[in-house]
């Protein structure tokens, strides 16, 4: 099922930005290399995984990630269901007339920044995109004001959460970091640590720590924790699995420890998070 809304030419969003289209898709797909002309595309991958290349930058992302594709950027890739929930849910927002000071038209992030933004706020992102979808479909009085406010907040969060990926001195270091990142996205639920990942790639744990801190802008294991909690949030919202089972599925054999980590990241317990989302 796909819900699509394409506003008229005079319908604008934040600061003169025009919403060209909002797609809501539930079916994974593969897509060949193409561009969207002068439109900036923002993809919120609520559930699922994606392997994509944007202007020569290859990456993998999973549930909770936002992909920012600049205007005229050549991109291709494959969307697939989540390896945990077995579901797929994606919003694709296309915007015209994006003009950030100091950047060329249709660009939101500076050169050298990753197209993938991890905000660790899936509930907030979901609420934002659901509100945009509702306002665009119904168009009740004042809908433009609502959309403008949501877009202002969304674009601000994306710029704030963006992380550089091209600070490494050696090109081969960047390629190795990308391989390690892909490994983390497939093994994060296992009992991994800095030393085990370093051993897997035949490098020292010191070099691994230094490399990934530059590539991710956060310590590697902190990134792994956020991957686990992000997936746990999805499972809490979209499945009826007990907390103990979800803890094990995302890499925490001890459910009490999982609950403590979850509360530290989200501010609420797993049960509170599930119950609030269903109110």
PDB file of C-alpha atoms in Angstrom, residues 31-164:
ATOM      1  CA  UNK A  31      15.937   1.019  -7.764  1.00  0.00           C
ATOM      2  CA  UNK A  32      18.467   1.775 -10.490  1.00  0.00           C
ATOM      3  CA  UNK A  33      20.625   4.918 -10.623  1.00  0.00           C
ATOM      4  CA  UNK A  34      18.550   8.079 -11.048  1.00  0.00           C
ATOM      5  CA  UNK A  35      18.179  11.662  -9.797  1.00  0.00           C
ATOM      6  CA  UNK A  36      15.255  13.800  -8.693  1.00  0.00           C
ATOM      7  CA  UNK A  37      16.342  16.930 -10.536  1.00  0.00           C
ATOM      8  CA  UNK A  38      16.074  20.000  -8.326  1.00  0.00           C
ATOM      9  CA  UNK A  39      14.226  18.151  -5.543  1.00  0.00           C
ATOM     10  CA  UNK A  40      15.823  17.294  -2.207  1.00  0.00           C
ATOM     11  CA  UNK A  41      14.626  13.896  -0.965  1.00  0.00           C
ATOM     12  CA  UNK A  42      14.384  12.960   2.701  1.00  0.00           C
ATOM     13  CA  UNK A  43      13.739   9.260   3.340  1.00  0.00           C
ATOM     14  CA  UNK A  44      12.674   8.128   6.797  1.00  0.00           C
ATOM     15  CA  UNK A  45      13.172   4.375   7.078  1.00  0.00           C
ATOM     16  CA  UNK A  46      10.749   3.586   9.878  1.00  0.00           C
ATOM     17  CA  UNK A  47      11.152  -0.154   9.413  1.00  0.00           C
ATOM     18  CA  UNK A  48      13.511  -2.012   7.120  1.00  0.00           C
ATOM     19  CA  UNK A  49      17.056  -1.897   5.814  1.00  0.00           C
ATOM     20  CA  UNK A  50      18.624  -0.214   2.815  1.00  0.00           C
ATOM     21  CA  UNK A  51      21.883  -0.510   0.895  1.00  0.00           C
ATOM     22  CA  UNK A  52      22.391   2.625  -1.164  1.00  0.00           C
ATOM     23  CA  UNK A  53      24.933   4.691  -3.065  1.00  0.00           C
ATOM     24  CA  UNK A  54      24.514   8.470  -3.200  1.00  0.00           C
ATOM     25  CA  UNK A  55      26.962  10.410  -5.360  1.00  0.00           C
ATOM     26  CA  UNK A  56      29.592   7.685  -4.933  1.00  0.00           C
ATOM     27  CA  UNK A  57      29.090   7.259  -1.164  1.00  0.00           C
ATOM     28  CA  UNK A  58      28.028   3.711  -0.319  1.00  0.00           C
ATOM     29  CA  UNK A  59      26.284   2.918   2.951  1.00  0.00           C
ATOM     30  CA  UNK A  60      23.871   0.621   4.753  1.00  0.00           C
ATOM     31  CA  UNK A  61      21.124   1.868   7.053  1.00  0.00           C
ATOM     32  CA  UNK A  62      18.363   0.282   9.061  1.00  0.00           C
ATOM     33  CA  UNK A  63      15.167   1.076  10.944  1.00  0.00           C
ATOM     34  CA  UNK A  64      15.116   4.589  12.388  1.00  0.00           C
ATOM     35  CA  UNK A  65      17.600   6.102   9.933  1.00  0.00           C
ATOM     36  CA  UNK A  66      16.954   9.167   7.801  1.00  0.00           C
ATOM     37  CA  UNK A  67      18.637   9.395   4.387  1.00  0.00           C
ATOM     38  CA  UNK A  68      19.163  12.879   2.933  1.00  0.00           C
ATOM     39  CA  UNK A  69      19.564  12.836  -0.863  1.00  0.00           C
ATOM     40  CA  UNK A  70      20.580  16.210  -2.349  1.00  0.00           C
ATOM     41  CA  UNK A  71      19.051  17.642  -5.498  1.00  0.00           C
ATOM     42  CA  UNK A  72      20.574  16.210  -8.694  1.00  0.00           C
ATOM     43  CA  UNK A  73      22.373  13.488  -6.712  1.00  0.00           C
ATOM     44  CA  UNK A  74      22.737  10.192  -8.569  1.00  0.00           C
ATOM     45  CA  UNK A  75      21.586   7.387  -6.305  1.00  0.00           C
ATOM     46  CA  UNK A  76      20.686   3.706  -6.476  1.00  0.00           C
ATOM     47  CA  UNK A  77      20.109   0.879  -4.044  1.00  0.00           C
ATOM     48  CA  UNK A  78      17.875  -1.754  -2.509  1.00  0.00           C
ATOM     49  CA  UNK A  79      15.268  -1.563   0.244  1.00  0.00           C
ATOM     50  CA  UNK A  80      14.431  -4.730   2.195  1.00  0.00           C
ATOM     51  CA  UNK A  81      12.298  -5.748   5.176  1.00  0.00           C
ATOM     52  CA  UNK A  82      13.665  -5.455   8.682  1.00  0.00           C
ATOM     53  CA  UNK A  83      15.700  -8.496   9.638  1.00  0.00           C
ATOM     54  CA  UNK A  84      13.966  -8.494  13.034  1.00  0.00           C
ATOM     55  CA  UNK A  85      10.335  -7.492  12.576  1.00  0.00           C
ATOM     56  CA  UNK A  86      10.051  -8.741   8.983  1.00  0.00           C
ATOM     57  CA  UNK A  87       8.265  -5.507   8.068  1.00  0.00           C
ATOM     58  CA  UNK A  88       8.934  -2.522   5.823  1.00  0.00           C
ATOM     59  CA  UNK A  89       7.703   1.046   6.326  1.00  0.00           C
ATOM     60  CA  UNK A  90       9.223   4.059   4.564  1.00  0.00           C
ATOM     61  CA  UNK A  91       8.344   7.716   4.101  1.00  0.00           C
ATOM     62  CA  UNK A  92       9.906   9.607   1.168  1.00  0.00           C
ATOM     63  CA  UNK A  93       9.541  13.395   1.287  1.00  0.00           C
ATOM     64  CA  UNK A  94      10.564  15.430  -1.770  1.00  0.00           C
ATOM     65  CA  UNK A  95      11.165  19.166  -1.343  1.00  0.00           C
ATOM     66  CA  UNK A  96      11.738  22.003  -3.804  1.00  0.00           C
ATOM     67  CA  UNK A  97      13.378  25.402  -3.267  1.00  0.00           C
ATOM     68  CA  UNK A  98      15.649  24.257  -0.418  1.00  0.00           C
ATOM     69  CA  UNK A  99      18.308  26.927  -0.094  1.00  0.00           C
ATOM     70  CA  UNK A 100      20.610  26.778   2.896  1.00  0.00           C
ATOM     71  CA  UNK A 101      23.091  29.681   3.217  1.00  0.00           C
ATOM     72  CA  UNK A 102      26.520  28.721   1.902  1.00  0.00           C
ATOM     73  CA  UNK A 103      25.289  25.645   0.042  1.00  0.00           C
ATOM     74  CA  UNK A 104      24.121  25.115  -3.517  1.00  0.00           C
ATOM     75  CA  UNK A 105      20.336  24.882  -4.107  1.00  0.00           C
ATOM     76  CA  UNK A 106      18.773  21.614  -3.042  1.00  0.00           C
ATOM     77  CA  UNK A 107      21.456  20.725  -0.496  1.00  0.00           C
ATOM     78  CA  UNK A 108      20.770  20.446   3.221  1.00  0.00           C
ATOM     79  CA  UNK A 109      24.062  18.982   4.493  1.00  0.00           C
ATOM     80  CA  UNK A 110      27.577  20.242   3.878  1.00  0.00           C
ATOM     81  CA  UNK A 111      29.976  18.340   1.638  1.00  0.00           C
ATOM     82  CA  UNK A 112      31.730  15.539   3.489  1.00  0.00           C
ATOM     83  CA  UNK A 113      28.739  14.719   5.690  1.00  0.00           C
ATOM     84  CA  UNK A 114      27.084  11.322   5.646  1.00  0.00           C
ATOM     85  CA  UNK A 115      23.759  11.070   3.785  1.00  0.00           C
ATOM     86  CA  UNK A 116      22.564   8.923   6.699  1.00  0.00           C
ATOM     87  CA  UNK A 117      21.430  10.755   9.821  1.00  0.00           C
ATOM     88  CA  UNK A 118      20.810   8.768  13.009  1.00  0.00           C
ATOM     89  CA  UNK A 119      18.675  10.840  15.377  1.00  0.00           C
ATOM     90  CA  UNK A 120      17.759   8.044  17.821  1.00  0.00           C
ATOM     91  CA  UNK A 121      14.273   9.543  18.012  1.00  0.00           C
ATOM     92  CA  UNK A 122      12.071   7.165  16.044  1.00  0.00           C
ATOM     93  CA  UNK A 123       8.913   8.104  17.962  1.00  0.00           C
ATOM     94  CA  UNK A 124       9.421  11.803  17.215  1.00  0.00           C
ATOM     95  CA  UNK A 125      10.216  11.190  13.552  1.00  0.00           C
ATOM     96  CA  UNK A 126       7.207   8.927  13.149  1.00  0.00           C
ATOM     97  CA  UNK A 127       4.945  11.568  14.683  1.00  0.00           C
ATOM     98  CA  UNK A 128       6.377  14.232  12.356  1.00  0.00           C
ATOM     99  CA  UNK A 129       5.859  12.248   9.183  1.00  0.00           C
ATOM    100  CA  UNK A 130       2.419  11.046  10.244  1.00  0.00           C
ATOM    101  CA  UNK A 131       1.388  14.648  10.906  1.00  0.00           C
ATOM    102  CA  UNK A 132       2.698  15.799   7.524  1.00  0.00           C
ATOM    103  CA  UNK A 133       0.847  12.950   5.840  1.00  0.00           C
ATOM    104  CA  UNK A 134      -2.406  13.771   7.597  1.00  0.00           C
ATOM    105  CA  UNK A 135      -2.203  17.497   6.881  1.00  0.00           C
ATOM    106  CA  UNK A 136      -1.398  16.968   3.199  1.00  0.00           C
ATOM    107  CA  UNK A 137      -4.222  14.494   2.753  1.00  0.00           C
ATOM    108  CA  UNK A 138      -6.942  16.441   4.566  1.00  0.00           C
ATOM    109  CA  UNK A 139      -5.834  20.070   3.950  1.00  0.00           C
ATOM    110  CA  UNK A 140      -7.914  21.525   6.765  1.00  0.00           C
ATOM    111  CA  UNK A 141      -7.648  25.298   7.394  1.00  0.00           C
ATOM    112  CA  UNK A 142      -4.143  26.183   8.565  1.00  0.00           C
ATOM    113  CA  UNK A 143      -2.515  23.045   7.190  1.00  0.00           C
ATOM    114  CA  UNK A 144       0.249  25.108   5.555  1.00  0.00           C
ATOM    115  CA  UNK A 145       1.213  26.551   8.958  1.00  0.00           C
ATOM    116  CA  UNK A 146       1.336  23.083  10.499  1.00  0.00           C
ATOM    117  CA  UNK A 147       3.503  21.731   7.660  1.00  0.00           C
ATOM    118  CA  UNK A 148       5.795  24.725   7.890  1.00  0.00           C
ATOM    119  CA  UNK A 149       6.388  24.136  11.581  1.00  0.00           C
ATOM    120  CA  UNK A 150       7.021  20.411  11.137  1.00  0.00           C
ATOM    121  CA  UNK A 151       9.460  21.016   8.278  1.00  0.00           C
ATOM    122  CA  UNK A 152      11.330  23.690  10.231  1.00  0.00           C
ATOM    123  CA  UNK A 153      11.788  21.264  13.122  1.00  0.00           C
ATOM    124  CA  UNK A 154      12.662  18.287  10.900  1.00  0.00           C
ATOM    125  CA  UNK A 155      15.299  20.102   8.850  1.00  0.00           C
ATOM    126  CA  UNK A 156      16.843  21.586  11.995  1.00  0.00           C
ATOM    127  CA  UNK A 157      17.108  18.156  13.616  1.00  0.00           C
ATOM    128  CA  UNK A 158      18.694  16.655  10.496  1.00  0.00           C
ATOM    129  CA  UNK A 159      21.332  19.380  10.238  1.00  0.00           C
ATOM    130  CA  UNK A 160      22.060  19.086  13.955  1.00  0.00           C
ATOM    131  CA  UNK A 161      22.318  15.286  13.833  1.00  0.00           C
ATOM    132  CA  UNK A 162      24.434  15.016  10.672  1.00  0.00           C
ATOM    133  CA  UNK A 163      27.933  13.573  11.084  1.00  0.00           C
ATOM    134  CA  UNK A 164      31.033  13.972   8.866  1.00  0.00           C
TER     135      UNK A 164
END
